[in-house]
Amino acid sequence: MKNTLSNDSSLVRLCKAHLPPLAADLRAQDKAEMWAAYRLPPQESLALCLQRSALALAFLYQGRVAAAAGVEPASLLGRRGCVWSWTGQRVEKCPKSFWKASLVARDVFKRFYPHLFAACDCRYRQAGRYLRRLGARPTGDVFYLTGKETRFELYRF
């Protein structure tokens, strides 16, 4: 799959080669949320997300990976999936292209998994706004993943 969004941005299937440059470029908030969720370094966390996903996409800006997103099925034959998204600092150079790519990715994921949900670190307000803008709604359910210091909120699309 290759989806050209503009002259300098596109969506492609995420592969292992995308992981090191994205891990090196991750935004500080993404690193903090990733640590709270997985307790792994960024590149290992990205590899785990890729491994668990039925479908994962990379957002490329000027030929370099700027973000990645995917959907992890809730069950093998189900219609529910957990979406994840990690952003590098490069997305700040192309907010309109990134937003357009986010909408395309959401629609692709919903085609395969009509009942999407996401977990969002309560401290990461920008991520919560991003999810709401994509059409997700917070359920009010708060939970912990790997540690008791970080609360996550459940969002449903």
mmCIF file of C-alpha atoms in Angstrom:
data_model
loop_
_atom_site.group_PDB
_atom_site.id
_atom_site.type_symbol
_atom_site.label_atom_id
_atom_site.label_comp_id
_atom_site.label_asym_id
_atom_site.label_seq_id
_atom_site.Cartn_x
_atom_site.Cartn_y
_atom_site.Cartn_z
ATOM 1 C CA MET A 1 0.000 0.000 0.000
ATOM 2 C CA LYS A 2 1.307 3.409 -0.896
ATOM 3 C CA ASN A 3 -0.939 6.401 -0.585
ATOM 4 C CA THR A 4 0.524 9.679 -1.754
ATOM 5 C CA LEU A 5 -1.009 12.528 0.209
ATOM 6 C CA SER A 6 0.986 15.373 -1.350
ATOM 7 C CA ASN A 7 4.266 15.933 -3.151
ATOM 8 C CA ASP A 8 6.201 15.508 0.084
ATOM 9 C CA SER A 9 4.090 13.125 2.205
ATOM 10 C CA SER A 10 2.697 9.609 1.924
ATOM 11 C CA LEU A 11 1.386 6.634 3.880
ATOM 12 C CA VAL A 12 3.094 3.269 3.453
ATOM 13 C CA ARG A 13 3.024 -0.020 5.315
ATOM 14 C CA LEU A 14 5.184 0.190 8.422
ATOM 15 C CA CYS A 15 8.251 -2.037 8.286
ATOM 16 C CA LYS A 16 11.185 -2.762 10.594
ATOM 17 C CA ALA A 17 13.408 -0.315 8.683
ATOM 18 C CA HIS A 18 11.152 2.563 9.809
ATOM 19 C CA LEU A 19 11.582 1.806 13.513
ATOM 20 C CA PRO A 20 15.138 3.085 14.285
ATOM 21 C CA PRO A 21 14.694 6.531 12.701
ATOM 22 C CA LEU A 22 11.275 7.014 14.318
ATOM 23 C CA ALA A 23 12.567 5.856 17.722
ATOM 24 C CA ALA A 24 15.378 8.418 17.481
ATOM 25 C CA ASP A 25 12.936 11.219 16.562
ATOM 26 C CA LEU A 26 10.042 10.516 18.969
ATOM 27 C CA ARG A 27 8.516 13.476 20.760
ATOM 28 C CA ALA A 28 9.128 13.592 24.508
ATOM 29 C CA GLN A 29 5.436 13.057 25.330
ATOM 30 C CA ASP A 30 5.308 9.982 23.106
ATOM 31 C CA LYS A 31 8.396 8.545 24.818
ATOM 32 C CA ALA A 32 6.831 9.106 28.243
ATOM 33 C CA GLU A 33 3.553 7.472 27.219
ATOM 34 C CA MET A 34 5.411 4.605 25.572
ATOM 35 C CA TRP A 35 7.443 3.966 28.731
ATOM 36 C CA ALA A 36 4.296 4.082 30.878
ATOM 37 C CA ALA A 37 2.572 1.588 28.584
ATOM 38 C CA TYR A 38 5.347 -0.920 27.854
ATOM 39 C CA ARG A 39 8.357 -0.297 30.135
ATOM 40 C CA LEU A 40 10.585 -0.768 27.095
ATOM 41 C CA PRO A 41 12.954 1.537 25.206
ATOM 42 C CA PRO A 42 11.363 3.284 22.197
ATOM 43 C CA GLN A 43 12.679 1.006 19.459
ATOM 44 C CA GLU A 44 11.600 -2.132 21.347
ATOM 45 C CA SER A 45 8.187 -0.583 22.045
ATOM 46 C CA LEU A 46 7.740 0.233 18.367
ATOM 47 C CA ALA A 47 8.765 -3.309 17.415
ATOM 48 C CA LEU A 48 6.205 -4.716 19.857
ATOM 49 C CA CYS A 49 3.472 -2.502 18.401
ATOM 50 C CA LEU A 50 4.375 -3.627 14.878
ATOM 51 C CA GLN A 51 4.476 -7.293 15.904
ATOM 52 C CA ARG A 52 1.043 -7.157 17.570
ATOM 53 C CA SER A 53 -0.658 -5.239 14.763
ATOM 54 C CA ALA A 54 -2.804 -6.641 12.001
ATOM 55 C CA LEU A 55 -2.158 -3.470 10.045
ATOM 56 C CA ALA A 56 0.400 -0.721 10.639
ATOM 57 C CA LEU A 57 1.226 2.369 8.599
ATOM 58 C CA ALA A 58 4.105 4.823 8.458
ATOM 59 C CA PHE A 59 3.607 8.479 7.653
ATOM 60 C CA LEU A 60 6.532 9.688 5.548
ATOM 61 C CA TYR A 61 7.377 13.353 5.191
ATOM 62 C CA GLN A 62 10.029 14.300 2.651
ATOM 63 C CA GLY A 63 10.927 10.612 2.388
ATOM 64 C CA ARG A 64 11.583 10.163 6.123
ATOM 65 C CA VAL A 65 9.338 8.498 8.680
ATOM 66 C CA ALA A 66 7.571 11.085 10.842
ATOM 67 C CA ALA A 67 4.927 8.944 12.570
ATOM 68 C CA ALA A 68 3.486 5.444 12.747
ATOM 69 C CA ALA A 69 0.071 4.065 13.598
ATOM 70 C CA GLY A 70 -1.508 0.651 13.712
ATOM 71 C CA VAL A 71 -4.367 -1.448 14.957
ATOM 72 C CA GLU A 72 -4.040 -4.446 17.249
ATOM 73 C CA PRO A 73 -7.029 -6.800 17.001
ATOM 74 C CA ALA A 74 -8.861 -7.448 20.265
ATOM 75 C CA SER A 75 -9.383 -11.050 19.101
ATOM 76 C CA LEU A 76 -8.419 -13.132 16.096
ATOM 77 C CA LEU A 77 -11.779 -13.030 14.322
ATOM 78 C CA GLY A 78 -13.267 -9.966 15.990
ATOM 79 C CA ARG A 79 -14.328 -6.595 14.674
ATOM 80 C CA ARG A 80 -12.724 -4.638 17.538
ATOM 81 C CA GLY A 81 -9.208 -3.287 17.556
ATOM 82 C CA CYS A 82 -6.971 -1.080 19.662
ATOM 83 C CA VAL A 83 -5.352 1.717 17.678
ATOM 84 C CA TRP A 84 -1.985 3.182 18.547
ATOM 85 C CA SER A 85 -0.062 6.129 17.148
ATOM 86 C CA TRP A 86 3.460 7.397 17.818
ATOM 87 C CA THR A 87 4.767 10.672 16.475
ATOM 88 C CA GLY A 88 8.198 12.023 15.797
ATOM 89 C CA GLN A 89 9.263 15.640 15.988
ATOM 90 C CA ARG A 90 9.028 15.841 12.181
ATOM 91 C CA VAL A 91 5.205 16.008 12.351
ATOM 92 C CA GLU A 92 5.543 19.531 13.724
ATOM 93 C CA LYS A 93 6.916 20.604 10.320
ATOM 94 C CA CYS A 94 3.858 19.304 8.453
ATOM 95 C CA PRO A 95 0.725 19.514 10.648
ATOM 96 C CA LYS A 96 -1.768 19.645 7.748
ATOM 97 C CA SER A 97 -0.235 16.660 5.971
ATOM 98 C CA PHE A 98 -0.060 14.736 9.244
ATOM 99 C CA TRP A 99 -3.732 15.459 9.957
ATOM 100 C CA LYS A 100 -4.733 14.335 6.457
ATOM 101 C CA ALA A 101 -2.704 11.124 6.913
ATOM 102 C CA SER A 102 -4.336 10.546 10.316
ATOM 103 C CA LEU A 103 -7.824 10.715 8.777
ATOM 104 C CA VAL A 104 -6.852 8.299 6.001
ATOM 105 C CA ALA A 105 -5.280 5.870 8.505
ATOM 106 C CA ARG A 106 -8.357 6.024 10.761
ATOM 107 C CA ASP A 107 -10.632 5.233 7.813
ATOM 108 C CA VAL A 108 -8.436 2.323 6.698
ATOM 109 C CA PHE A 109 -8.390 0.875 10.229
ATOM 110 C CA LYS A 110 -12.178 1.282 10.590
ATOM 111 C CA ARG A 111 -12.718 -0.637 7.345
ATOM 112 C CA PHE A 112 -11.133 -3.707 8.920
ATOM 113 C CA TYR A 113 -12.089 -3.062 12.555
ATOM 114 C CA PRO A 114 -15.310 -1.017 12.767
ATOM 115 C CA HIS A 115 -15.154 -0.892 16.570
ATOM 116 C CA LEU A 116 -11.914 0.904 17.404
ATOM 117 C CA PHE A 117 -10.682 1.962 20.809
ATOM 118 C CA ALA A 118 -7.511 3.562 22.161
ATOM 119 C CA ALA A 119 -5.711 3.974 25.483
ATOM 120 C CA CYS A 120 -4.361 7.447 26.183
ATOM 121 C CA ASP A 121 -2.011 8.579 28.945
ATOM 122 C CA CYS A 122 -4.054 11.076 30.997
ATOM 123 C CA ARG A 123 -0.989 13.363 31.248
ATOM 124 C CA TYR A 124 -0.726 13.666 27.457
ATOM 125 C CA ARG A 125 -3.483 16.217 26.821
ATOM 126 C CA GLN A 126 -2.420 16.806 23.221
ATOM 127 C CA ALA A 127 -2.966 13.106 22.451
ATOM 128 C CA GLY A 128 -6.430 13.238 24.011
ATOM 129 C CA ARG A 129 -7.330 16.252 21.837
ATOM 130 C CA TYR A 130 -5.983 14.432 18.787
ATOM 131 C CA LEU A 131 -8.171 11.388 19.514
ATOM 132 C CA ARG A 132 -11.268 13.541 20.075
ATOM 133 C CA ARG A 133 -10.618 15.410 16.836
ATOM 134 C CA LEU A 134 -10.413 12.047 15.039
ATOM 135 C CA GLY A 135 -13.873 11.224 16.385
ATOM 136 C CA ALA A 136 -13.021 9.178 19.486
ATOM 137 C CA ARG A 137 -14.834 9.872 22.736
ATOM 138 C CA PRO A 138 -13.447 9.301 26.232
ATOM 139 C CA THR A 139 -15.447 6.724 28.161
ATOM 140 C CA GLY A 140 -14.391 7.954 31.578
ATOM 141 C CA ASP A 141 -12.853 4.561 32.326
ATOM 142 C CA VAL A 142 -9.397 5.076 33.816
ATOM 143 C CA PHE A 143 -6.941 2.206 34.249
ATOM 144 C CA TYR A 144 -3.263 1.415 34.720
ATOM 145 C CA LEU A 145 -1.048 -0.609 32.407
ATOM 146 C CA THR A 146 2.446 -1.603 33.585
ATOM 147 C CA GLY A 147 2.797 0.644 36.619
ATOM 148 C CA LYS A 148 0.625 2.465 39.123
ATOM 149 C CA GLU A 149 2.020 5.956 38.511
ATOM 150 C CA THR A 150 0.379 6.599 35.125
ATOM 151 C CA ARG A 151 -3.349 6.579 34.507
ATOM 152 C CA PHE A 152 -4.713 5.807 31.053
ATOM 153 C CA GLU A 153 -8.147 6.701 29.747
ATOM 154 C CA LEU A 154 -10.161 4.576 27.342
ATOM 155 C CA TYR A 155 -11.412 6.220 24.122
ATOM 156 C CA ARG A 156 -13.909 4.680 21.687
ATOM 157 C CA PHE A 157 -14.461 5.591 18.050
#
